[in-house]
XYZ file of C-alpha atoms in Angstrom:
631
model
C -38.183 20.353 14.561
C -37.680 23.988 16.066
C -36.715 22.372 19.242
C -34.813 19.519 17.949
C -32.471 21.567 15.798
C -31.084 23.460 19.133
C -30.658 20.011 20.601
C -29.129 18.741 17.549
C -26.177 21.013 19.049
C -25.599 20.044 22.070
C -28.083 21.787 24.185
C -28.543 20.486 27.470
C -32.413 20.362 27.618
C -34.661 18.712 30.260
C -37.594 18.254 28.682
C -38.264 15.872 25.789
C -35.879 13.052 26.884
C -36.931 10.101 24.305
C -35.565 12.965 21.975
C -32.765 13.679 23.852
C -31.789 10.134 24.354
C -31.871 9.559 20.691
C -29.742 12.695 19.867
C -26.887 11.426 21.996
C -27.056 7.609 20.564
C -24.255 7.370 18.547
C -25.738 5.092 16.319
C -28.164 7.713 15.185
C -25.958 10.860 14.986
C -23.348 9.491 13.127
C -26.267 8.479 9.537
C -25.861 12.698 8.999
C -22.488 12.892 8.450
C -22.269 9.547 6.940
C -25.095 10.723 4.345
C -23.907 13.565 3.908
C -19.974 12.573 3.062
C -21.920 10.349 0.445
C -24.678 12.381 -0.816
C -22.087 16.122 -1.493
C -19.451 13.618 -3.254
C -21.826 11.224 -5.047
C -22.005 13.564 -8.386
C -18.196 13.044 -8.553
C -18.606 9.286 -9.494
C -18.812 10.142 -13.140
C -15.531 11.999 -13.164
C -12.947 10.532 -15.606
C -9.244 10.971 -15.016
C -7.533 14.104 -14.514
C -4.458 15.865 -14.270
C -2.252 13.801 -12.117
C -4.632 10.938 -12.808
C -3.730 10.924 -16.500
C 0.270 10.462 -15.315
C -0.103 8.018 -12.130
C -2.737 5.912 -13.163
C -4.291 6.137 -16.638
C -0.452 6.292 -18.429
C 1.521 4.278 -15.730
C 1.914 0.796 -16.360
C 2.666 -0.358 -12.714
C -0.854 0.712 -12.140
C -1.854 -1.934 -14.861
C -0.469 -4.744 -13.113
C 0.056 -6.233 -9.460
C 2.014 -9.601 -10.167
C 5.360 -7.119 -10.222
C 5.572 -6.037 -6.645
C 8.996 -4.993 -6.868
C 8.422 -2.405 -9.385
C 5.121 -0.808 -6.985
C 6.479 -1.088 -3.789
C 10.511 -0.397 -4.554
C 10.128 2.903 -6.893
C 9.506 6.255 -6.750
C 5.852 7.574 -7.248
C 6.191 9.285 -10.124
C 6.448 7.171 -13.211
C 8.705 8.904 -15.338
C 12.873 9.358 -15.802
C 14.234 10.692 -12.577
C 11.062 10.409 -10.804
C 13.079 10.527 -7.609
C 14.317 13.978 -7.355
C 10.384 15.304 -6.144
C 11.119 12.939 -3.396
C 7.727 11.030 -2.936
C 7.565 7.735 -2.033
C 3.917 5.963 -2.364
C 3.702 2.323 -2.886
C 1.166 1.202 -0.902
C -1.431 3.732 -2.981
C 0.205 2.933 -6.272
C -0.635 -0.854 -5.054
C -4.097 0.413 -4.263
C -4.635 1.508 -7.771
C -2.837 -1.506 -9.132
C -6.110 -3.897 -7.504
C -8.713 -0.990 -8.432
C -6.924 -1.160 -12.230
C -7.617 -4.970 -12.345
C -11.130 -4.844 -11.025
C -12.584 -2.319 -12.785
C -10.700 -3.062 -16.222
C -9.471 0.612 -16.017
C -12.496 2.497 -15.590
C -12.526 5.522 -13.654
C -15.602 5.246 -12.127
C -14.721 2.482 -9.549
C -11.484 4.480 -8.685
C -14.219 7.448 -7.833
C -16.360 4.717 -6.094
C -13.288 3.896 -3.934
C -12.948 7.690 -3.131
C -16.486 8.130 -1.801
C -16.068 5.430 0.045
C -12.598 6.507 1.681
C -14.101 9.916 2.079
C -17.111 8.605 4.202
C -14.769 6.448 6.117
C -12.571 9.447 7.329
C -15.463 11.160 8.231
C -16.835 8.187 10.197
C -13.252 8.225 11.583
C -13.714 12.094 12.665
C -16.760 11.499 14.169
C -15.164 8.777 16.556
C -12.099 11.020 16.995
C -14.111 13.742 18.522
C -16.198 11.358 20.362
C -12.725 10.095 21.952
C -11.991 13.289 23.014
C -15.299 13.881 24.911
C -17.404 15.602 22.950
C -21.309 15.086 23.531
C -22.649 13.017 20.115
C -24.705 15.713 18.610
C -21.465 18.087 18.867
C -19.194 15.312 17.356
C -21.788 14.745 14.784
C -21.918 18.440 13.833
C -17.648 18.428 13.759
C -18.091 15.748 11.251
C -20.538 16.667 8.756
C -18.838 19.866 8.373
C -15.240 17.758 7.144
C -17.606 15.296 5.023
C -18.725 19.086 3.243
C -15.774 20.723 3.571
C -15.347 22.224 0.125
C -11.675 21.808 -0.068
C -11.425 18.418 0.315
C -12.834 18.548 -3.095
C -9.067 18.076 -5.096
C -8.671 14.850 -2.885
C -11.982 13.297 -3.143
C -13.262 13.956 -6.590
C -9.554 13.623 -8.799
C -8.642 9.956 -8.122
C -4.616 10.933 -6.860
C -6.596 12.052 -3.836
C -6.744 8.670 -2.118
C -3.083 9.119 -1.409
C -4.792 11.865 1.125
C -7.248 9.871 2.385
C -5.345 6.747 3.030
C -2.957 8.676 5.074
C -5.363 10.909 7.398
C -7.754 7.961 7.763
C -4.945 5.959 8.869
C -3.884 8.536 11.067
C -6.896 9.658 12.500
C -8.109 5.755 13.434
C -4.219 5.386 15.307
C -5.573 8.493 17.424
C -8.862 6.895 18.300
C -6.831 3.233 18.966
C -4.724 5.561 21.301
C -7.666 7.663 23.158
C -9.958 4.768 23.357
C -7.719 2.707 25.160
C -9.069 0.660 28.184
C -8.073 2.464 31.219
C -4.437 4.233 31.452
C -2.935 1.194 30.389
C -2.028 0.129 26.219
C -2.351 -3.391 25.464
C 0.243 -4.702 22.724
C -2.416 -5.493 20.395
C -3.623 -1.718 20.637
C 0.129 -0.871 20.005
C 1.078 -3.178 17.248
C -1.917 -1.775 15.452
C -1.310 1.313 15.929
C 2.527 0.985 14.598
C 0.900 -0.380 11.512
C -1.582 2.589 10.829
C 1.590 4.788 11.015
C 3.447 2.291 8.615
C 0.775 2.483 5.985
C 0.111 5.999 6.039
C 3.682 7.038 5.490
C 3.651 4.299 2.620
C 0.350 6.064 0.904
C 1.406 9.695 1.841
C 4.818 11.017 3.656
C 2.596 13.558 5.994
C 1.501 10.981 8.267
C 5.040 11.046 9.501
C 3.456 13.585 12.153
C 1.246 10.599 13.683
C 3.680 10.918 17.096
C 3.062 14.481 17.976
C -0.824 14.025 16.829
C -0.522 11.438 19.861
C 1.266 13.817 22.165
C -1.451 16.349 21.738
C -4.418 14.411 21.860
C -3.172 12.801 24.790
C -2.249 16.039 26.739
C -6.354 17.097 25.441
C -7.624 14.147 26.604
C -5.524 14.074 30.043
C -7.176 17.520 30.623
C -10.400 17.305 29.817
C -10.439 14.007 32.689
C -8.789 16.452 34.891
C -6.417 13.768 36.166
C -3.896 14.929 39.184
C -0.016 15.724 37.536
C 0.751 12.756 40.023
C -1.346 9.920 38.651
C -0.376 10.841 35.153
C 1.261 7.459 33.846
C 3.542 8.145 31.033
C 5.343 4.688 30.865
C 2.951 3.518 28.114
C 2.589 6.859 25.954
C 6.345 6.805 26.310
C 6.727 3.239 25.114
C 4.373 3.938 22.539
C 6.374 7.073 20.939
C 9.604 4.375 20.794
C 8.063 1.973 18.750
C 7.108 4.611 16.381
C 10.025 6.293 16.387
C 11.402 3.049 15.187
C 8.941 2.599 12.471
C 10.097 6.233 11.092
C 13.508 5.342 10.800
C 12.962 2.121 9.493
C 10.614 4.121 6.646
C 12.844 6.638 6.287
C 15.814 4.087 5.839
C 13.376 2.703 2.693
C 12.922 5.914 1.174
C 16.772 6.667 1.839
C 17.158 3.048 -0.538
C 14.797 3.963 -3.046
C 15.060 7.728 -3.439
C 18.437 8.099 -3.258
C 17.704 10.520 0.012
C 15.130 11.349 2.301
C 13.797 14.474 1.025
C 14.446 14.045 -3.084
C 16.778 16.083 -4.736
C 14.847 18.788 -6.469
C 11.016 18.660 -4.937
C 10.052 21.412 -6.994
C 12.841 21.729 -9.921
C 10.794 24.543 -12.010
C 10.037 26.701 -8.693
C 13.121 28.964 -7.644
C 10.881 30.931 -5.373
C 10.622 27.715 -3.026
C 14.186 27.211 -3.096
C 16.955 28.697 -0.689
C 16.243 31.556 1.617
C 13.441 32.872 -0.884
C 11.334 29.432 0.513
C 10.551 30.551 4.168
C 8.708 34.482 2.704
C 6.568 32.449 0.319
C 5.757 30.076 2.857
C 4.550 32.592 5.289
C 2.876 34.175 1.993
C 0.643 31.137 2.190
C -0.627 30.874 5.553
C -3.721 33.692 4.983
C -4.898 31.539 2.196
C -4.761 28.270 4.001
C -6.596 30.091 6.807
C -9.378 31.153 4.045
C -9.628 27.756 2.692
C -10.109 26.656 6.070
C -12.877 29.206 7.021
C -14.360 30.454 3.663
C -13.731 28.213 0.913
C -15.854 29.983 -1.926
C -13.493 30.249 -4.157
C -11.163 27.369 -4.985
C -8.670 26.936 -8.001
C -7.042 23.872 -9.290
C -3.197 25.869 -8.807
C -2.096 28.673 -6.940
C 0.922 29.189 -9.026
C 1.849 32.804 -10.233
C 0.498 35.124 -10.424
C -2.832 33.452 -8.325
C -0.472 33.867 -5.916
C 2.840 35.873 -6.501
C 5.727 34.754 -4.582
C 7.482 36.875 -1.788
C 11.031 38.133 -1.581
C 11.004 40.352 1.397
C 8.336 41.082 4.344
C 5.094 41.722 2.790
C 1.653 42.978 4.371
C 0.448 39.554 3.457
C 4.188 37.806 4.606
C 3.854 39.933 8.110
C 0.104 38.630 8.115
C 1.074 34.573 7.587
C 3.689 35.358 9.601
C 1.607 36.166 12.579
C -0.853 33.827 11.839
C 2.211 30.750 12.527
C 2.708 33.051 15.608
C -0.803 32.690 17.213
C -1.061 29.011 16.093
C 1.861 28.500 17.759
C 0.887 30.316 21.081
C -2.431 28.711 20.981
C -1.500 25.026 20.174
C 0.415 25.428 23.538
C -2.288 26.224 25.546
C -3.370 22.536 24.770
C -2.506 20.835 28.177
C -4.956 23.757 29.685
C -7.154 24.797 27.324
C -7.721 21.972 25.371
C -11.015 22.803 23.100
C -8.822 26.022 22.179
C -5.189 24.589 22.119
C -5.963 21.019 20.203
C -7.262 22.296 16.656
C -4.307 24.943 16.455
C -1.689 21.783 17.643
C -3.680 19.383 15.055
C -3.612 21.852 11.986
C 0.191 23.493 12.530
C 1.668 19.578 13.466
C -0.188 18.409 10.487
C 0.408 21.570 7.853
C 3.788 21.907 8.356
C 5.044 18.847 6.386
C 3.203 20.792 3.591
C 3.787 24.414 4.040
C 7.507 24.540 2.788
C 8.794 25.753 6.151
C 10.414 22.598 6.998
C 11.453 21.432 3.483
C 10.455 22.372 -0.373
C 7.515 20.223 -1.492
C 7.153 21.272 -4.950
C 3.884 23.601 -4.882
C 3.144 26.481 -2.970
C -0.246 25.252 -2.282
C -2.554 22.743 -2.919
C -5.897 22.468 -1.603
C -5.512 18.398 -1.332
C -2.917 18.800 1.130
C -5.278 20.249 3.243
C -7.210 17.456 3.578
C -5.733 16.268 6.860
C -5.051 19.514 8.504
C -9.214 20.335 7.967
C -10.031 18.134 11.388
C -8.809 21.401 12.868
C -12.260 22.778 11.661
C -14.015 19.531 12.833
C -12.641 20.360 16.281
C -13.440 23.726 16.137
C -17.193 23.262 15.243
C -18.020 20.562 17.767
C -16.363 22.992 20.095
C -19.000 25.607 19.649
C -21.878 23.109 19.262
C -20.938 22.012 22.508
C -20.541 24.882 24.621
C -23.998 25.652 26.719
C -25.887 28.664 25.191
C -28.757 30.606 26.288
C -32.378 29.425 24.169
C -31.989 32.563 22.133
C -27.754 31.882 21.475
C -28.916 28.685 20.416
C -31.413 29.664 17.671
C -29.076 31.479 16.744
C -26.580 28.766 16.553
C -28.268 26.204 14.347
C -29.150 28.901 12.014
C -25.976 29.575 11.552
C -24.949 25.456 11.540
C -27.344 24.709 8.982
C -26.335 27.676 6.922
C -23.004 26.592 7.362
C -23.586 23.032 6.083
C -25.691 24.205 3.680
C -23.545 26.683 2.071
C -20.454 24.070 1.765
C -22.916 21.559 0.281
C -23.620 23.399 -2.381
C -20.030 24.907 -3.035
C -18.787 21.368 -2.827
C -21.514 20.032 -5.219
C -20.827 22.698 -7.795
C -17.009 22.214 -7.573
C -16.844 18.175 -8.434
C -17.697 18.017 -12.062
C -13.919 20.713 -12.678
C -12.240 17.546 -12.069
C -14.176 15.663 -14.779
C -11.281 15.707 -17.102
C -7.983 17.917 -17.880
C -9.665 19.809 -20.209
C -12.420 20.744 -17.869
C -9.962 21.421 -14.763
C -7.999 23.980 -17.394
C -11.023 25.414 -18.664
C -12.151 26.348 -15.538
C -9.025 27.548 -13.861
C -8.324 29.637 -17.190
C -11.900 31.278 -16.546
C -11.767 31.808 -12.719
C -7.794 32.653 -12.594
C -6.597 33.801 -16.334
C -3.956 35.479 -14.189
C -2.666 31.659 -13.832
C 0.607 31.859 -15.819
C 0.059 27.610 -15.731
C -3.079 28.348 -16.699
C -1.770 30.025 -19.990
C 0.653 27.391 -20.041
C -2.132 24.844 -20.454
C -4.185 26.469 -23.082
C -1.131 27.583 -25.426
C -0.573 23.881 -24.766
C -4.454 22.517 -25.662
C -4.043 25.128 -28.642
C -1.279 23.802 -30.136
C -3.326 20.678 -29.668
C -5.951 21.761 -32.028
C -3.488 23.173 -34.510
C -5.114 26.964 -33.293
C -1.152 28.366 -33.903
C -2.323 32.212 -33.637
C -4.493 31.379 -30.356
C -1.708 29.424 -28.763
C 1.008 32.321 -29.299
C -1.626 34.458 -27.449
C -1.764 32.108 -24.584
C 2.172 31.659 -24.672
C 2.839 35.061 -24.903
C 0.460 36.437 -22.115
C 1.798 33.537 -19.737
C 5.782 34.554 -20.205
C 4.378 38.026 -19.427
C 2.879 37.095 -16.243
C 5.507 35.077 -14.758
C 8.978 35.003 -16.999
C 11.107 33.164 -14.108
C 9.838 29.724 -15.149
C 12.760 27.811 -17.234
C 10.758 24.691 -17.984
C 7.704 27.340 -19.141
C 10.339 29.097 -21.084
C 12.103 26.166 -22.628
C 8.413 25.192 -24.356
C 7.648 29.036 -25.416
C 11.248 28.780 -27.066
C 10.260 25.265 -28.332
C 6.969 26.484 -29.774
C 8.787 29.359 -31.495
C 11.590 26.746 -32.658
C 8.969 24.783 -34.252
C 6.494 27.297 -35.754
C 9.260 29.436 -37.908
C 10.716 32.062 -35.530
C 14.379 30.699 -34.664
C 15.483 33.888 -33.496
C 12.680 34.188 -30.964
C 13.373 30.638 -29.644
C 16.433 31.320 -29.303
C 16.242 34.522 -27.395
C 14.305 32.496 -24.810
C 16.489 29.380 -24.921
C 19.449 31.608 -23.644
C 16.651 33.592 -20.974
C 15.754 29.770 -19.401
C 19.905 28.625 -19.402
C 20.022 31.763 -17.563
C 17.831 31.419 -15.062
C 18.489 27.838 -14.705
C 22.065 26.902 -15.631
C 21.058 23.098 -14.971
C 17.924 23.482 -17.653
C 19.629 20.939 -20.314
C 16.514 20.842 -22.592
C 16.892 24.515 -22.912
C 20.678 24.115 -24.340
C 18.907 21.695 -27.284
C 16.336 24.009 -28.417
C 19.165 26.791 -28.599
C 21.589 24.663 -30.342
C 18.622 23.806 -32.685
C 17.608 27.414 -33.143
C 21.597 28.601 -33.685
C 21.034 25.718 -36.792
C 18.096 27.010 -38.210
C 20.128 30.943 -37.731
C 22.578 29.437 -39.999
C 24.979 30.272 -36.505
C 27.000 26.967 -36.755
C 29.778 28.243 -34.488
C 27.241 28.891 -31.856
C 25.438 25.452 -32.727
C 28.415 23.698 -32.004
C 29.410 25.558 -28.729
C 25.978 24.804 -27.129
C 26.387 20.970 -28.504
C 29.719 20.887 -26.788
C 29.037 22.503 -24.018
C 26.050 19.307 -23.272
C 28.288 16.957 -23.790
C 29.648 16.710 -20.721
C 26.217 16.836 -18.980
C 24.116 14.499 -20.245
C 26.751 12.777 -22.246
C 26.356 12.311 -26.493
C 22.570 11.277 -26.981
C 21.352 11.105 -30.651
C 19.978 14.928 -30.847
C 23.474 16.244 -29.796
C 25.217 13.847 -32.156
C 22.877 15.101 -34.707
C 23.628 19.024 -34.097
C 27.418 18.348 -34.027
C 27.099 16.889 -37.364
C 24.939 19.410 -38.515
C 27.145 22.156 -37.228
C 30.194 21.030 -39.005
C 28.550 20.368 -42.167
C 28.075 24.098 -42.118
C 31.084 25.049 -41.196
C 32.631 23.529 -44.068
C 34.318 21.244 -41.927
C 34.159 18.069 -44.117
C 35.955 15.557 -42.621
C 35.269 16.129 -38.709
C 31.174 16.248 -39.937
C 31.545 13.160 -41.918
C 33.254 11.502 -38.964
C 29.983 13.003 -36.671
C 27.658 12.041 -39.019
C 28.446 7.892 -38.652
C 28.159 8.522 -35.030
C 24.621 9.967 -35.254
C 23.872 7.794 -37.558
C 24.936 5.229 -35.594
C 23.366 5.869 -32.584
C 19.355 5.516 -33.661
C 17.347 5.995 -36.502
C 17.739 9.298 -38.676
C 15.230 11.445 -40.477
C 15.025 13.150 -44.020
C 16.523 15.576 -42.587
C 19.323 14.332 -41.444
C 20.357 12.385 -44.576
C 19.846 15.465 -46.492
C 22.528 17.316 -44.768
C 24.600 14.185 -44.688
C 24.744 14.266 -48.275
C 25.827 17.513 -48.244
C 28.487 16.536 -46.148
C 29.488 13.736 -48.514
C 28.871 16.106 -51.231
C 31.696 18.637 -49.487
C 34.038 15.608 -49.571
C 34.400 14.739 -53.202
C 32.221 11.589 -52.611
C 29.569 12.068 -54.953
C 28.063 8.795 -55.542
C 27.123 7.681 -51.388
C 25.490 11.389 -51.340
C 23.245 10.677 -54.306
C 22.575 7.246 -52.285
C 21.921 9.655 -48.922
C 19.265 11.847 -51.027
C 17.798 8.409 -51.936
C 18.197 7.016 -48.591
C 16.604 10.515 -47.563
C 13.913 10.544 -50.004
C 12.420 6.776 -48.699
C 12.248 8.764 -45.391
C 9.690 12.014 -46.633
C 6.637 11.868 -44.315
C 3.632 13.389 -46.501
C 3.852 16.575 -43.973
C 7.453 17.481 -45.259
C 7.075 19.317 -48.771
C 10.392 21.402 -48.424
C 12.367 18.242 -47.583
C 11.277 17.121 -51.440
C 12.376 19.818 -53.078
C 15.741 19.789 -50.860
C 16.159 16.288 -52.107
C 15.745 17.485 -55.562
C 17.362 20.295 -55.519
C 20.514 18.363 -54.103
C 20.547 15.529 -56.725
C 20.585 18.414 -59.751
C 23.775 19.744 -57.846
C 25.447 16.953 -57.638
C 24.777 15.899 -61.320
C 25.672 19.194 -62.376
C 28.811 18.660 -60.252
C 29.563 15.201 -62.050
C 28.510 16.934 -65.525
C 25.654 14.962 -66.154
């Protein structure tokens, strides 16, 4: 074993050569990684749904059947109102969890089946990939069982939205073997048809595989190099011909998402993040590049979000801006010493063609960072560990070396053992991202949230209030803090932070409710009615705003114009005790007695058993208006 281990990396040994003809059988090489993708991952299987899960799959009935193609493969991903403005477009993995709906009845642990399963099949597909480009087997092994380890691919593999990931690097990372693996210089139309229909399906299950073309490009000017062909009997007619067709397929995706979406990009990726908007976008962008380089090469500590303050957006050149900054420099420089220096140009070309789609350089994607999205762009590691297992090393370097390997390994193992069982549930992603990053203003978010939940009112305000501390600029976060306030007796407070999120974000319509609702409970009709008319125009008159109109004119006194607004609420959906409360007032105000003592009754049918003060309202109102008919 103390010899083999050196071999194990590549070594070019003399002695020994059943041993050395075994390490370099592919066949035999590849079980490690293969075990180990299975083995780190296999704890993961008992995860439920979580987060996104909950949302996508667990909540979204196109996921609960696959009869209605048109309504998987012709909307946007997200299930909800206006799911189109993030701009993602994923049928082909919403089908996927359509069929894994129907055959596991719902369960969640065939979806986490499926995901081992994907996850060993990428790394299977690594393994070839590096094989393609002319690594030795033991090295190409080694590249490989660090991505099936990798503990960042956690996110994708062990929460069930991952496969979106997986789908789309394993399609593009078997396209790059179809392409190196080719028979000779030449690519036969079978080889290219396939390969336009790995590029097809991963932009359908993620938009990142978009890059597939210059993934070819590079690989191709790696593999040209390392067979040291002449410039002159370079053939470029098929590689050329190749880059056509899926040029093609782009447009014709593009031209689908253009018909489903609306546009290409969406129209808001990331609607509660200013900081990735505008100019402000390319400074936190550049903020991000140290981390992905430490979740590349040290991935210890992991976290479920990196929103503020985790990681605080930038404004201006930072020490950690100028740092990212000249990390995108030197990837740059080095991903174009490719064609030359291939082992030291292809991982920088592989991780900056794939990361850019997700960094927010190009185009907002709607979080700073997310470790899933790094799923694809982590072959750069692969390449850069077979790499060093396969240069030649003195006995003593190599020791040395698969120490460190099997430390390596080891230490990711573990990490990415411990890490699965977060993404059990919600609950246990929050609970742990609260503990490890209570500096997480979403983390706050999430437990004033859970609080409320558990009817823990004092708790929650703590969680509310330390989170608007930590990062204020949040309208949606703000709009709920104001909503929380709204509905747990503090009007003034909600409405303090109504008018800070319509501030901040003019187009925040769900903030101009809660302040029109918290004006009301002020007793500040005028203002009330302002806000009310002031919505009107923007997302037109919708039951709640017919309701505050009404409400506001009833306390202005203004009889007729609140009778008028009342039939219109009324008329537009079913009304609460409330409402017919104050509509009897209203009727009351006019002289017509009788219809508000039928409102109060109309009001009183309507008392849920939680609503004590609406009974005495309704009593209290019925004594008035006797009094007022002197009975």
């Amino acid at each position: 074993m103390r010899r083999l281990l050196p071999e194990w990396l590549g070594s070019r040994l003399t002695a020994d050569l059943p041993w050395r003809a075994r390490l370099n059988d592919d066949r035999i090489v590849v079980i490690l990684p293969l075990v180990l993708a299975f083995v780190t991952y296999a704890n993961s299987l008992y995860n439920g749904f979580a987060f996104d899960d909950t949302v996508i799959i667990q909540l979204n009935t196109r996921v609960h059947q696959f009869f209605d193609l048109g309504a998987i493969w012709l909307t946007p991903y997200w299930p909800y109102a206006h799911g189109d403005m993030f701009g993602l477009y994923r049928p082909l993995t919403i089908f996927a969890y359509a069929i894994q709906w129907a055959l596991g009845e719902g369960q969640a642990f065939l979806f986490h089946f499926v995901n081992v399963l994907m996850h060993v099949a990428v790394t299977y597909g690594v393994f070839r990939l590096l094989r393609a480009l002319a690594f030795d087997a033991p090295a190409s092994a080694f590249g490989a069982a660090v991505f099936a380890v990798h503990p960042v691919h956690v996110e994708a593999v062990a929460n069930v939205v991952g496969q979106a990931e997986m789908i789309g690097a394993g399609a593009v990372v078997a396209a790059c073997i179809l392409y190196l693996e080719r028979e000779g210089e030449g690519l036969r139309l079978p080889r290219t048809l396939a390969i336009a229909a790995l590029y097809l399906g991963g932009m359908l299950a993620k938009e990142n595989a978009i890059v597939l073309p210059a993934l070819i490009v590079a690989v191709d000017l790696a593999q040209r190099h390392m067979r040291r062909l002449p410039l002159w009997r370079r053939s470029w007619v098929d590689p050329a011909a190749l880059l056509a067709l899926l040029s093609a397929v782009a447009v014709a995706y593009l031209a689908l998402r253009l018909d489903v979406l609306g546009s290409i990009g969406g129209s808001d990726a990331g609607p509660a993040l200013p900081f990735l908007k505008e100019e402000d976008r390319v400074y936190s962008a550049l903020r991000a590049w140290p981390e992905f380089a430490r979740l590349l090469f040290w991935p210890m500590k992991l976290a479920a979000d990196y929103a503020p303050a985790v990681i605080l957006p930038a404004y201006e050149f930072t020490p950690m801006v100028t740092l990212g900054l000249f990390l995108l420099v030197a990837t740059v420089v080095l991903a174009l010493l490719t064609p030359w220096r291939p082992r030291l140009g292809l991982p920088a070309a592989w991780f900056l063609i794939c990361i850019l789609p997700v960094s927010n350089l190009l185009l907002p994607i709607g979080v700073l960072i997310a470790e899933r999205t790094l799923y694809m762009p982590s072959v750069a590691v692969s390449l850069v560990a077979a790499a060093l297992a396969g240069f030649r090393h003195k006995p003593s370097a190599r020791r040395l070396l698969a120490v460190g390997a099997v430390a390596v390994l080891l230490a990711f193992t573990v990490r990415t053992i411990t890490r699965n069982p977060v993404w059990y549930s919600t609950d246990t992603v929050l609970r742990s991202l609260l503990d490890t990053h209570p500096e997480s203003y979403r983390a706050q978010w999430r437990a004033a949230v859970r609080e409320v939940e558990l009817g823990n009112y004092a708790r929650s305000h703590y969680h509310w209030e330390l989170g608007y501390r930590l990062w204020p600029r949040n309208s949606a976060y703000t709009v709920d803090y104001a909503n929380f306030h709204l509905n747990y007796g503090n009007p003034a407070r909600a409405a303090a932070l109504a008018e800070a999120a319509r501030a901040a974000d003019p187009n925040a319509q769900l903030a101009g409710l809660v302040l029109a609702a918290a004006r009301l409970k002020l007793r500040d009709f005028d203002g009330a009615l302002a806000v009310a008319d002031e919505l009107i125009p923007e997302i037109g008159l919708e039951p709640r705003i017919a309701r505050m109109r009404a409400r506001a004119l009833t306390g202005l006194g203004r009889s007729t114009e609140a009778l008028a607004a009342w039939r219109l609420a009324m008329s537009t959906g079913p009304s609460s005790a409330a409402d017919w409360i104050v509509y009897a007032r209203a009727l009351q105000m006019d002289g017509r007695l009788r219809d508000a003592l039928k409102a109060l009754d109309a009001a009183e049918a309507r008392i849920r058993d939680d609503e004590p003060e609406s009974t005495t309202a309704v009593a209290a109102g019925r004594r008035q208006i006797r009094a007022q008919m002197g009975e």
